[in-house]
């Protein structure tokens, strides 16, 4: 009796195993990726996109498609860009939080010990798409691992009102700081100043202050890591900024975040501002809402231009976004599968096209995409990923450079000066603050 029972059990076990193998064979035969435990959830934390259509696309279409293809649940959470770094820090300290977190600039270097290496995915995408641009590689890789998967560069260009500039005799945006100041002065006299933030906000403030410093020949450190910001070139840049601010800028910009200048431009209180393409894209989305003072569609009166050149050249510092896979994540395999899925050409293209040029991909393939030919107003943004310069110049964009950026030291140097601090004192202050980091 006992033997019979044992044989029966073995027979049942063998049948179950065969059924299990058969089930796995059936799954593999479908050509679809096997599910990573049906109840597993990948939590992706990203910024609230300045192109609302993209977040709508991700939430309503792409995340459900990913869930179906991968057999996992995806929790997409969006927050203000300024809230990302506190969430990263909190997650690391508590050992729990979002699995994938959008990173800005060199957060990747700052949190290198708390993230999972995604080199395999990055290198595969780079090989397939003509190579990852050096700017994105410098931000996302320390030469040993990829701390973040390159996502996109949010190019910063100056949006300006064509008709208002024509009223002061200009058909092109000035390409020098002297010309910039003169145009701003004339337009401010007409109640149409330039708008620029010098506040503690992630995009537009450092996107202006860093290239401005570099264009005068100022640097944070030299190639050997020595702090050199207190230089003749830096002081000259500060003095010029003091005059520029008074002559031609909306002085309320000191308190602006990355949305205030958009609202000011769209409400026609400023004539030019450094920004991503979101201002223009918004006027395309709502042509009946945004009109000029003459009742014409505002989108017909907006052009884009790079920041002017200074004595040392012309530069850009564009917001580079990547996605970090956190070490504390219990869903690392599923998160990697999701990154691979969203970076396939067909899926990434949906994101890219929804941006209409606001986001520039980090690989060479996309620079020649037909999208850039659709609207000449957007064409200047296509080279942002190729021509961007990283923070820490002339040193590496490492954790120390990111700490300086996170503390807004370069931006604050100019903010203090336009509020009355002598130029020499502002440079000395920045020098002392940098030395606290570069010890």
mmCIF file with all atom_site columns, C-alpha atoms in Angstrom, residues 34-127:
data_model
loop_
_atom_site.group_PDB
_atom_site.id
_atom_site.type_symbol
_atom_site.label_atom_id
_atom_site.label_alt_id
_atom_site.label_comp_id
_atom_site.label_asym_id
_atom_site.label_entity_id
_atom_site.label_seq_id
_atom_site.pdbx_PDB_ins_code
_atom_site.Cartn_x
_atom_site.Cartn_y
_atom_site.Cartn_z
_atom_site.occupancy
_atom_site.B_iso_or_equiv
_atom_site.pdbx_formal_charge
_atom_site.auth_seq_id
_atom_site.auth_comp_id
_atom_site.auth_asym_id
_atom_site.auth_atom_id
_atom_site.pdbx_PDB_model_num
ATOM 1  C CA . UNK A 1 34  ? 8.606  36.058 -19.605 1.00 0.00 ? 34  UNK A CA 1
ATOM 2  C CA . UNK A 1 35  ? 6.840  37.918 -16.798 1.00 0.00 ? 35  UNK A CA 1
ATOM 3  C CA . UNK A 1 36  ? 8.881  38.998 -13.764 1.00 0.00 ? 36  UNK A CA 1
ATOM 4  C CA . UNK A 1 37  ? 6.435  37.722 -11.154 1.00 0.00 ? 37  UNK A CA 1
ATOM 5  C CA . UNK A 1 38  ? 2.967  38.926 -11.986 1.00 0.00 ? 38  UNK A CA 1
ATOM 6  C CA . UNK A 1 39  ? 2.575  41.090 -8.895  1.00 0.00 ? 39  UNK A CA 1
ATOM 7  C CA . UNK A 1 40  ? 5.969  42.802 -9.160  1.00 0.00 ? 40  UNK A CA 1
ATOM 8  C CA . UNK A 1 41  ? 5.847  46.581 -9.582  1.00 0.00 ? 41  UNK A CA 1
ATOM 9  C CA . UNK A 1 42  ? 8.489  48.874 -11.033 1.00 0.00 ? 42  UNK A CA 1
ATOM 10 C CA . UNK A 1 43  ? 8.203  52.366 -9.574  1.00 0.00 ? 43  UNK A CA 1
ATOM 11 C CA . UNK A 1 44  ? 9.542  55.025 -11.993 1.00 0.00 ? 44  UNK A CA 1
ATOM 12 C CA . UNK A 1 45  ? 9.921  58.542 -10.583 1.00 0.00 ? 45  UNK A CA 1
ATOM 13 C CA . UNK A 1 46  ? 10.425 61.318 -13.128 1.00 0.00 ? 46  UNK A CA 1
ATOM 14 C CA . UNK A 1 47  ? 9.885  65.037 -13.483 1.00 0.00 ? 47  UNK A CA 1
ATOM 15 C CA . UNK A 1 48  ? 6.606  66.610 -14.495 1.00 0.00 ? 48  UNK A CA 1
ATOM 16 C CA . UNK A 1 49  ? 7.382  67.114 -18.162 1.00 0.00 ? 49  UNK A CA 1
ATOM 17 C CA . UNK A 1 50  ? 7.300  70.630 -19.556 1.00 0.00 ? 50  UNK A CA 1
ATOM 18 C CA . UNK A 1 51  ? 5.577  69.071 -22.558 1.00 0.00 ? 51  UNK A CA 1
ATOM 19 C CA . UNK A 1 52  ? 2.291  67.825 -21.021 1.00 0.00 ? 52  UNK A CA 1
ATOM 20 C CA . UNK A 1 53  ? 1.538  65.659 -24.060 1.00 0.00 ? 53  UNK A CA 1
ATOM 21 C CA . UNK A 1 54  ? 4.501  63.445 -23.170 1.00 0.00 ? 54  UNK A CA 1
ATOM 22 C CA . UNK A 1 55  ? 3.305  62.606 -19.663 1.00 0.00 ? 55  UNK A CA 1
ATOM 23 C CA . UNK A 1 56  ? -0.154 61.916 -21.066 1.00 0.00 ? 56  UNK A CA 1
ATOM 24 C CA . UNK A 1 57  ? 1.376  59.578 -23.667 1.00 0.00 ? 57  UNK A CA 1
ATOM 25 C CA . UNK A 1 58  ? 3.443  57.737 -21.068 1.00 0.00 ? 58  UNK A CA 1
ATOM 26 C CA . UNK A 1 59  ? 0.607  57.276 -18.593 1.00 0.00 ? 59  UNK A CA 1
ATOM 27 C CA . UNK A 1 60  ? -2.243 56.479 -20.957 1.00 0.00 ? 60  UNK A CA 1
ATOM 28 C CA . UNK A 1 61  ? -0.478 54.537 -23.698 1.00 0.00 ? 61  UNK A CA 1
ATOM 29 C CA . UNK A 1 62  ? 3.132  53.551 -23.122 1.00 0.00 ? 62  UNK A CA 1
ATOM 30 C CA . UNK A 1 63  ? 2.988  52.282 -19.528 1.00 0.00 ? 63  UNK A CA 1
ATOM 31 C CA . UNK A 1 64  ? 0.014  49.987 -20.273 1.00 0.00 ? 64  UNK A CA 1
ATOM 32 C CA . UNK A 1 65  ? 1.885  48.700 -23.341 1.00 0.00 ? 65  UNK A CA 1
ATOM 33 C CA . UNK A 1 66  ? 4.985  48.017 -21.235 1.00 0.00 ? 66  UNK A CA 1
ATOM 34 C CA . UNK A 1 67  ? 2.932  46.205 -18.599 1.00 0.00 ? 67  UNK A CA 1
ATOM 35 C CA . UNK A 1 68  ? 1.415  43.971 -21.249 1.00 0.00 ? 68  UNK A CA 1
ATOM 36 C CA . UNK A 1 69  ? 4.739  43.258 -22.948 1.00 0.00 ? 69  UNK A CA 1
ATOM 37 C CA . UNK A 1 70  ? 6.730  42.610 -19.769 1.00 0.00 ? 70  UNK A CA 1
ATOM 38 C CA . UNK A 1 71  ? 4.133  41.164 -17.425 1.00 0.00 ? 71  UNK A CA 1
ATOM 39 C CA . UNK A 1 72  ? 4.894  43.662 -14.675 1.00 0.00 ? 72  UNK A CA 1
ATOM 40 C CA . UNK A 1 73  ? 3.077  46.563 -13.058 1.00 0.00 ? 73  UNK A CA 1
ATOM 41 C CA . UNK A 1 74  ? 4.589  50.016 -13.629 1.00 0.00 ? 74  UNK A CA 1
ATOM 42 C CA . UNK A 1 75  ? 3.919  52.854 -11.230 1.00 0.00 ? 75  UNK A CA 1
ATOM 43 C CA . UNK A 1 76  ? 4.829  56.093 -13.012 1.00 0.00 ? 76  UNK A CA 1
ATOM 44 C CA . UNK A 1 77  ? 5.074  59.009 -10.583 1.00 0.00 ? 77  UNK A CA 1
ATOM 45 C CA . UNK A 1 78  ? 5.814  62.578 -11.669 1.00 0.00 ? 78  UNK A CA 1
ATOM 46 C CA . UNK A 1 79  ? 7.088  65.384 -9.435  1.00 0.00 ? 79  UNK A CA 1
ATOM 47 C CA . UNK A 1 80  ? 8.448  68.882 -9.877  1.00 0.00 ? 80  UNK A CA 1
ATOM 48 C CA . UNK A 1 81  ? 12.042 68.686 -11.072 1.00 0.00 ? 81  UNK A CA 1
ATOM 49 C CA . UNK A 1 82  ? 13.290 70.493 -7.978  1.00 0.00 ? 82  UNK A CA 1
ATOM 50 C CA . UNK A 1 83  ? 11.879 67.656 -5.835  1.00 0.00 ? 83  UNK A CA 1
ATOM 51 C CA . UNK A 1 84  ? 13.842 64.836 -7.468  1.00 0.00 ? 84  UNK A CA 1
ATOM 52 C CA . UNK A 1 85  ? 17.077 65.206 -5.536  1.00 0.00 ? 85  UNK A CA 1
ATOM 53 C CA . UNK A 1 86  ? 15.399 65.227 -2.097  1.00 0.00 ? 86  UNK A CA 1
ATOM 54 C CA . UNK A 1 87  ? 13.523 62.070 -3.094  1.00 0.00 ? 87  UNK A CA 1
ATOM 55 C CA . UNK A 1 88  ? 16.773 60.395 -4.187  1.00 0.00 ? 88  UNK A CA 1
ATOM 56 C CA . UNK A 1 89  ? 18.438 61.258 -0.892  1.00 0.00 ? 89  UNK A CA 1
ATOM 57 C CA . UNK A 1 90  ? 15.453 60.089 1.152   1.00 0.00 ? 90  UNK A CA 1
ATOM 58 C CA . UNK A 1 91  ? 15.294 56.782 -0.720  1.00 0.00 ? 91  UNK A CA 1
ATOM 59 C CA . UNK A 1 92  ? 18.985 56.080 -0.165  1.00 0.00 ? 92  UNK A CA 1
ATOM 60 C CA . UNK A 1 93  ? 18.790 56.948 3.527   1.00 0.00 ? 93  UNK A CA 1
ATOM 61 C CA . UNK A 1 94  ? 15.714 54.801 4.143   1.00 0.00 ? 94  UNK A CA 1
ATOM 62 C CA . UNK A 1 95  ? 16.675 51.972 1.809   1.00 0.00 ? 95  UNK A CA 1
ATOM 63 C CA . UNK A 1 96  ? 13.343 52.151 0.034   1.00 0.00 ? 96  UNK A CA 1
ATOM 64 C CA . UNK A 1 97  ? 11.705 54.251 -2.621  1.00 0.00 ? 97  UNK A CA 1
ATOM 65 C CA . UNK A 1 98  ? 11.326 54.367 -6.390  1.00 0.00 ? 98  UNK A CA 1
ATOM 66 C CA . UNK A 1 99  ? 13.235 51.719 -8.348  1.00 0.00 ? 99  UNK A CA 1
ATOM 67 C CA . UNK A 1 100 ? 14.076 54.031 -11.232 1.00 0.00 ? 100 UNK A CA 1
ATOM 68 C CA . UNK A 1 101 ? 14.625 57.734 -10.587 1.00 0.00 ? 101 UNK A CA 1
ATOM 69 C CA . UNK A 1 102 ? 15.220 60.431 -13.170 1.00 0.00 ? 102 UNK A CA 1
ATOM 70 C CA . UNK A 1 103 ? 18.568 62.114 -12.625 1.00 0.00 ? 103 UNK A CA 1
ATOM 71 C CA . UNK A 1 104 ? 19.545 65.645 -13.624 1.00 0.00 ? 104 UNK A CA 1
ATOM 72 C CA . UNK A 1 105 ? 23.085 66.368 -14.727 1.00 0.00 ? 105 UNK A CA 1
ATOM 73 C CA . UNK A 1 106 ? 25.705 64.789 -12.433 1.00 0.00 ? 106 UNK A CA 1
ATOM 74 C CA . UNK A 1 107 ? 23.416 63.410 -9.737  1.00 0.00 ? 107 UNK A CA 1
ATOM 75 C CA . UNK A 1 108 ? 24.774 60.216 -11.280 1.00 0.00 ? 108 UNK A CA 1
ATOM 76 C CA . UNK A 1 109 ? 28.290 60.942 -9.963  1.00 0.00 ? 109 UNK A CA 1
ATOM 77 C CA . UNK A 1 110 ? 26.986 62.194 -6.634  1.00 0.00 ? 110 UNK A CA 1
ATOM 78 C CA . UNK A 1 111 ? 25.093 58.946 -5.980  1.00 0.00 ? 111 UNK A CA 1
ATOM 79 C CA . UNK A 1 112 ? 27.438 56.544 -7.787  1.00 0.00 ? 112 UNK A CA 1
ATOM 80 C CA . UNK A 1 113 ? 27.732 54.225 -4.778  1.00 0.00 ? 113 UNK A CA 1
ATOM 81 C CA . UNK A 1 114 ? 23.962 53.879 -4.479  1.00 0.00 ? 114 UNK A CA 1
ATOM 82 C CA . UNK A 1 115 ? 23.037 52.852 -8.011  1.00 0.00 ? 115 UNK A CA 1
ATOM 83 C CA . UNK A 1 116 ? 23.172 49.729 -10.181 1.00 0.00 ? 116 UNK A CA 1
ATOM 84 C CA . UNK A 1 117 ? 25.504 49.561 -13.174 1.00 0.00 ? 117 UNK A CA 1
ATOM 85 C CA . UNK A 1 118 ? 23.456 49.808 -16.398 1.00 0.00 ? 118 UNK A CA 1
ATOM 86 C CA . UNK A 1 119 ? 26.441 49.648 -18.769 1.00 0.00 ? 119 UNK A CA 1
ATOM 87 C CA . UNK A 1 120 ? 25.076 46.648 -20.649 1.00 0.00 ? 120 UNK A CA 1
ATOM 88 C CA . UNK A 1 121 ? 21.920 48.513 -21.643 1.00 0.00 ? 121 UNK A CA 1
ATOM 89 C CA . UNK A 1 122 ? 23.690 51.805 -22.395 1.00 0.00 ? 122 UNK A CA 1
ATOM 90 C CA . UNK A 1 123 ? 26.378 50.199 -24.534 1.00 0.00 ? 123 UNK A CA 1
ATOM 91 C CA . UNK A 1 124 ? 23.838 48.156 -26.446 1.00 0.00 ? 124 UNK A CA 1
ATOM 92 C CA . UNK A 1 125 ? 21.781 51.265 -27.253 1.00 0.00 ? 125 UNK A CA 1
ATOM 93 C CA . UNK A 1 126 ? 24.914 53.246 -28.131 1.00 0.00 ? 126 UNK A CA 1
ATOM 94 C CA . UNK A 1 127 ? 26.145 50.556 -30.508 1.00 0.00 ? 127 UNK A CA 1
#
